[in-house]
XYZ file of N, CA and C in Angstrom:
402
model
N 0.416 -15.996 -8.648
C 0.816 -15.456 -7.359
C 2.307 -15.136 -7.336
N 3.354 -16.157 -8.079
C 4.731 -15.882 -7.865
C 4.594 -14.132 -8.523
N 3.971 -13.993 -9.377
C 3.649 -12.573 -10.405
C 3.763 -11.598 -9.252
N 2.801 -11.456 -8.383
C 2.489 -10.570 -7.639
C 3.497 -10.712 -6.594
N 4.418 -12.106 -6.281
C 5.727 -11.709 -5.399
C 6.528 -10.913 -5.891
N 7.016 -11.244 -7.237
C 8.007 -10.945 -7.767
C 8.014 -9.116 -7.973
N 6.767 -8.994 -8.017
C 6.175 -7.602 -7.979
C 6.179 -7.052 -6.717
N 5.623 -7.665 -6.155
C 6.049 -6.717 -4.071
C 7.587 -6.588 -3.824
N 8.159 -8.081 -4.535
C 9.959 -7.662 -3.991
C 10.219 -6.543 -5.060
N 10.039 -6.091 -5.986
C 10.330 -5.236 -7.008
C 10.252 -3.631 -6.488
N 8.334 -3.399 -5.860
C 8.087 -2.509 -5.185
C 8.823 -2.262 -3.672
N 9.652 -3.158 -3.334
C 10.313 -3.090 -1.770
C 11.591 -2.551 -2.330
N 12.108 -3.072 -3.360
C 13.015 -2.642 -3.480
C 13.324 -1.337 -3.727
N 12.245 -0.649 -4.891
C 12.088 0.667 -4.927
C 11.924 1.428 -3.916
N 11.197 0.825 -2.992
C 11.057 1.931 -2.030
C 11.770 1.498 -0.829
N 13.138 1.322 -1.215
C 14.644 1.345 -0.032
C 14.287 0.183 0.845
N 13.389 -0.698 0.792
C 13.287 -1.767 1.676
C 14.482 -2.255 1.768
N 15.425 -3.138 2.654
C 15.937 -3.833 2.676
C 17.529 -3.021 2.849
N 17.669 -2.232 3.135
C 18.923 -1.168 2.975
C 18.596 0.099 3.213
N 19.992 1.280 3.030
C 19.797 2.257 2.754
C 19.031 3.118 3.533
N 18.480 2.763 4.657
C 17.979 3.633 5.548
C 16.148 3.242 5.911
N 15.592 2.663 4.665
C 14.484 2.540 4.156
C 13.678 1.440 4.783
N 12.109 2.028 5.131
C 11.659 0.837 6.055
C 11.255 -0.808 5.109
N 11.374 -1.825 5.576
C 10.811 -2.964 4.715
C 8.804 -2.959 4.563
N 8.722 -1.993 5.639
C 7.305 -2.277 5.233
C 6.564 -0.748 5.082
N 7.167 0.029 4.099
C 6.546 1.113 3.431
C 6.166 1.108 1.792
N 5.517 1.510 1.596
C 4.431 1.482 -0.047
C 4.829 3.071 -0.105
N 5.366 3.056 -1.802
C 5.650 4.634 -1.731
C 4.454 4.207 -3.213
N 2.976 5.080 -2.768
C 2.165 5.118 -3.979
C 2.415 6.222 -4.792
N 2.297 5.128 -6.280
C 2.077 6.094 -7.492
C 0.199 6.536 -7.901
N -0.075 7.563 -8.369
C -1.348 7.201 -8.988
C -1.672 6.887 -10.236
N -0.198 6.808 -10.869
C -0.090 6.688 -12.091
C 0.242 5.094 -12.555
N 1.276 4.716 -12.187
C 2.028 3.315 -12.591
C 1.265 2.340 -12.162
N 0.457 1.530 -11.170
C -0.306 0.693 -10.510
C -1.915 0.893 -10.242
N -2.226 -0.184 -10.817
C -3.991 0.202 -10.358
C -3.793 0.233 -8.690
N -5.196 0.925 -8.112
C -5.748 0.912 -7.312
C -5.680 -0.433 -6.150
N -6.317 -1.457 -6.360
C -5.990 -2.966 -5.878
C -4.886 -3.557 -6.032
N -3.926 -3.444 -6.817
C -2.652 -3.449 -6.691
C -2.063 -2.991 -5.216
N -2.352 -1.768 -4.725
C -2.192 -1.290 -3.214
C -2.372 -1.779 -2.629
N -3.733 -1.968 -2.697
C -4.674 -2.936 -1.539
C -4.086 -4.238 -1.016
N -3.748 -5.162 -2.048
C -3.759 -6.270 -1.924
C -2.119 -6.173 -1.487
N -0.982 -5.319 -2.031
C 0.450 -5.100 -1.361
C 0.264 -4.574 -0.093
N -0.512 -4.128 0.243
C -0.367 -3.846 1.815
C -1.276 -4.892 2.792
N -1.936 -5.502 2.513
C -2.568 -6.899 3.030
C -1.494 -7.670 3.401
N -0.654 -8.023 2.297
C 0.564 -8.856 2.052
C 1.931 -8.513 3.123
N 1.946 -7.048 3.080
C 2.486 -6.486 4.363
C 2.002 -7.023 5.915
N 0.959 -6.357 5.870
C 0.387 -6.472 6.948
C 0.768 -7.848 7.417
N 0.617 -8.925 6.525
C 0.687 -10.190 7.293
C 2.363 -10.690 7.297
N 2.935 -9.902 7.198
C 4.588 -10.113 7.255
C 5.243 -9.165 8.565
N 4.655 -8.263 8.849
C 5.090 -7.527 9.566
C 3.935 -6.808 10.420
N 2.745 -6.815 10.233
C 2.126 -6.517 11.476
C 1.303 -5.289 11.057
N 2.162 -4.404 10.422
C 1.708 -3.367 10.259
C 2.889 -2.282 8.697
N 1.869 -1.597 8.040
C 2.434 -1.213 6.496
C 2.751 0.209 6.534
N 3.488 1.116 6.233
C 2.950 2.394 5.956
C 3.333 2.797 4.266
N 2.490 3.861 4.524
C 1.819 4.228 3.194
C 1.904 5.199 2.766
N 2.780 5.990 1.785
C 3.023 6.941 1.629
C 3.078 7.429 0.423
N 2.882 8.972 -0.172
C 2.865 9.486 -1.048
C 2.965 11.057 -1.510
N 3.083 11.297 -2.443
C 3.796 12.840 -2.739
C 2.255 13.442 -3.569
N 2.094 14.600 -3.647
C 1.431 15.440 -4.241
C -0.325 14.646 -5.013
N -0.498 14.668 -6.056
C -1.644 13.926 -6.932
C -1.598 12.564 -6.231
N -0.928 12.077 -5.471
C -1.448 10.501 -5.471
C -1.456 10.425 -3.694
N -2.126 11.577 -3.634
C -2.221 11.339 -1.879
C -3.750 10.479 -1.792
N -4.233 11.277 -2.997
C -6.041 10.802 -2.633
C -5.683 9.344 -3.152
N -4.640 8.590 -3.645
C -5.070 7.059 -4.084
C -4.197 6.324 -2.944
N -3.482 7.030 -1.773
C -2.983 6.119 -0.765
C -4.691 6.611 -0.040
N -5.224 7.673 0.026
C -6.382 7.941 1.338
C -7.068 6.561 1.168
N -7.643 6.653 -0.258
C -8.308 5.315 -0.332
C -8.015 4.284 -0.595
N -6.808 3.938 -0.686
C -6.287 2.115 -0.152
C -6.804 2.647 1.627
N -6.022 3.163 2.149
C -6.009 3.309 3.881
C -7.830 2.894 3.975
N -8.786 3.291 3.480
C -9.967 3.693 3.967
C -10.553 2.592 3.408
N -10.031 1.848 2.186
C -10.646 0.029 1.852
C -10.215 -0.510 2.869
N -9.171 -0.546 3.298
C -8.561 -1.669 4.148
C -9.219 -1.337 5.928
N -9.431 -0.253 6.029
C -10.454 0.314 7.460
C -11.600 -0.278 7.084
N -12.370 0.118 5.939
C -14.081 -0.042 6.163
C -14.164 -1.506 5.942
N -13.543 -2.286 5.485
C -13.147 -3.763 5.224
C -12.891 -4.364 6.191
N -12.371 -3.889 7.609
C -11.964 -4.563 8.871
C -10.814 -4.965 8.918
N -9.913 -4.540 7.580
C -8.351 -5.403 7.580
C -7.642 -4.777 8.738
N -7.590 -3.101 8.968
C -6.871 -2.469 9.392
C -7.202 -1.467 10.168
N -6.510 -0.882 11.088
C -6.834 0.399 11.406
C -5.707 1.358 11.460
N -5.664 2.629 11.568
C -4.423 3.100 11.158
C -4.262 4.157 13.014
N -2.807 3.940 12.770
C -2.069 4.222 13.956
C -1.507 5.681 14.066
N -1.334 6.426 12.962
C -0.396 7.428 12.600
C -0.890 7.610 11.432
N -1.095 9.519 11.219
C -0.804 10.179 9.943
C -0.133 10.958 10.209
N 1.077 11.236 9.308
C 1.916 12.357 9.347
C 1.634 13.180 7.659
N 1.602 14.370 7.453
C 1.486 15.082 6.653
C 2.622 16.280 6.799
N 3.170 16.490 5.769
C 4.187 17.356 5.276
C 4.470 18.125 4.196
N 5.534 19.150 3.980
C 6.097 19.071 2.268
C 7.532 19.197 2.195
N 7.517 18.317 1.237
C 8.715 18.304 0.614
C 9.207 18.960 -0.563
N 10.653 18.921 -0.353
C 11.351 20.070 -1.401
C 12.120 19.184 -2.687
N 11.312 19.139 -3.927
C 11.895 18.381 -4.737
C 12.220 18.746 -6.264
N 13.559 18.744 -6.763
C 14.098 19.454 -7.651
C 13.458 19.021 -9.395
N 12.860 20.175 -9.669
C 12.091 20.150 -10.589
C 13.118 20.034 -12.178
N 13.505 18.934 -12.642
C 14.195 18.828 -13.639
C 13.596 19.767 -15.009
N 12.181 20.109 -15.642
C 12.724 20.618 -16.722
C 12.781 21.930 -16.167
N 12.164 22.808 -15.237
C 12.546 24.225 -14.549
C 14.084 24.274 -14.268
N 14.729 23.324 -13.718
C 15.615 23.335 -12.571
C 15.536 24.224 -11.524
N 14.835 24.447 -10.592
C 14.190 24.323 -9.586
C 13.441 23.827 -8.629
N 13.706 24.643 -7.221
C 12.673 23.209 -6.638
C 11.611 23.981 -6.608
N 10.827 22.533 -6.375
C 9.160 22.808 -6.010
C 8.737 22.153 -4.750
N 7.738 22.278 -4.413
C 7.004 21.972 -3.166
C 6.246 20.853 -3.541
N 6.350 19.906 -2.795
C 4.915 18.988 -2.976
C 4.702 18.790 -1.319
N 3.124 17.923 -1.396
C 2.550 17.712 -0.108
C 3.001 16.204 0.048
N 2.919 15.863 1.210
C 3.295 14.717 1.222
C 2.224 13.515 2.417
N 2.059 12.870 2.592
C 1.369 11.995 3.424
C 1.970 10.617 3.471
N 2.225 10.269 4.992
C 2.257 9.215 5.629
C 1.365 8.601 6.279
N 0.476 7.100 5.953
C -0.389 6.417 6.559
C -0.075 5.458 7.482
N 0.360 5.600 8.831
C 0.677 3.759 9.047
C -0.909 3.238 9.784
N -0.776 2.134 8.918
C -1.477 1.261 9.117
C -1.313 -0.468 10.232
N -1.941 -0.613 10.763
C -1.777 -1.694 11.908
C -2.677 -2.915 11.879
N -2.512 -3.812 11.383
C -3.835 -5.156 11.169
C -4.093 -5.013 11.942
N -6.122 -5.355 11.749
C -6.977 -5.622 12.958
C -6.963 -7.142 13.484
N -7.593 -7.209 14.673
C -7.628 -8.616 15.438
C -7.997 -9.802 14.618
N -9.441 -8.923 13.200
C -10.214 -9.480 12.818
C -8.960 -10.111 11.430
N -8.125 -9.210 11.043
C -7.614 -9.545 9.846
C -7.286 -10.827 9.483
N -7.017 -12.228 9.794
C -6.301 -13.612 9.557
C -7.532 -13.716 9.319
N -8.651 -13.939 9.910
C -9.709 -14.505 9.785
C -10.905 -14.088 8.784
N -10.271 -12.895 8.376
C -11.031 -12.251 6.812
C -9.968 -12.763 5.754
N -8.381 -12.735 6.019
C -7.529 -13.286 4.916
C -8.044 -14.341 4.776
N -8.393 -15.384 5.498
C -8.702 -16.927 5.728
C -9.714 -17.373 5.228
N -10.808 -16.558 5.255
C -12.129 -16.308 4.378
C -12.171 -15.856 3.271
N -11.103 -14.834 2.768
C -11.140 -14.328 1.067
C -10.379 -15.623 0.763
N -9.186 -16.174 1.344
C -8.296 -17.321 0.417
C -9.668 -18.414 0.294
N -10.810 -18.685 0.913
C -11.389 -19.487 1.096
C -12.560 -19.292 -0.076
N -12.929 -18.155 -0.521
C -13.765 -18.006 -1.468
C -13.284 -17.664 -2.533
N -11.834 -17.223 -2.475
C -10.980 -17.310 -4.136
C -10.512 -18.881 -4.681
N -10.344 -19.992 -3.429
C -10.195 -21.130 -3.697
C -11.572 -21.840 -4.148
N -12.759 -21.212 -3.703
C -14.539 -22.109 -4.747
C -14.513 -21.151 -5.642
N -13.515 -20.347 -5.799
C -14.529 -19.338 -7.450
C -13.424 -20.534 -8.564
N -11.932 -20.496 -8.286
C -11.217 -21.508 -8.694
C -11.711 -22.439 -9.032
N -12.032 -23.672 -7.857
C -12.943 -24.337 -8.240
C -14.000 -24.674 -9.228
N -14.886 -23.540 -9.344
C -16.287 -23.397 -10.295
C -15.725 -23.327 -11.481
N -14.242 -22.643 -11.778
C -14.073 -22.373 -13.009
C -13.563 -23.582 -13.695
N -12.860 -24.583 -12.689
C -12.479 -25.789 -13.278
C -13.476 -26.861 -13.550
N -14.490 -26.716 -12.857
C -15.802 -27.763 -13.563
C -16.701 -27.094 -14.717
């Protein structure tokens, strides 16, 4: 678990948490660098620090923030408050030029239900633990 702190403060930091203008509780997804549940489980971790995560991403990795947003909905963790969609103008190093990408913002807002599904997964990751030690 310290693994996966040391890894959320890593990802906060990248994405301007803590300074610099940058919110503490935004996820800037890759679709490349991080599995899938990696997301999931960093914005859970959000959620229960601050209430609510947003979620954001540039061009190819819009469809891997849609579906963190849409595990964490059909799951009951979350529901989402705000999408903003855009493009941005970003300077294409081997062209040198810019290019266009699309962009998407998810915020997301824990549901009522969420403590009490966290409370229940910590509760069945603590008997799988268990089973493995007998």
């Amino acid at each position: 678990m310290s693994g996966d702190a040391a890894e959320a403060q890593r990802a906060r930091a990248a994405n301007g948490g803590g300074g610099g203008g940058g919110s503490s509780n935004r996820i800037q997804v890759s679709n490349t660098k991080k599995p899938l549940f990696f997301y999931v489980n960093l914005a859970k971790r959000y959620m229960q620090q601050h209430g609510e995560v947003e979620l954001s991403a540039l061009g190819m990795a819009i469809a891997t923030v849609v579906t963190v947003a849409e595990i964490l909905k059909n799951n009951g963790f979350a529901f989402e408050t705000r999408i903003t969609t855009s493009t941005v103008e970003i300077k294409d190093e081997m062209r040198g030029r810019p290019i266009q990408k699309a962009k998407i913002e998810i915020v997301l807002r824990k549901s009522d239900k969420f403590d009490e599904l966290m409370a229940t997964a910590a509760a069945e990751e603590a008997a799988e633990d268990e089973e493995e030690q007998t």
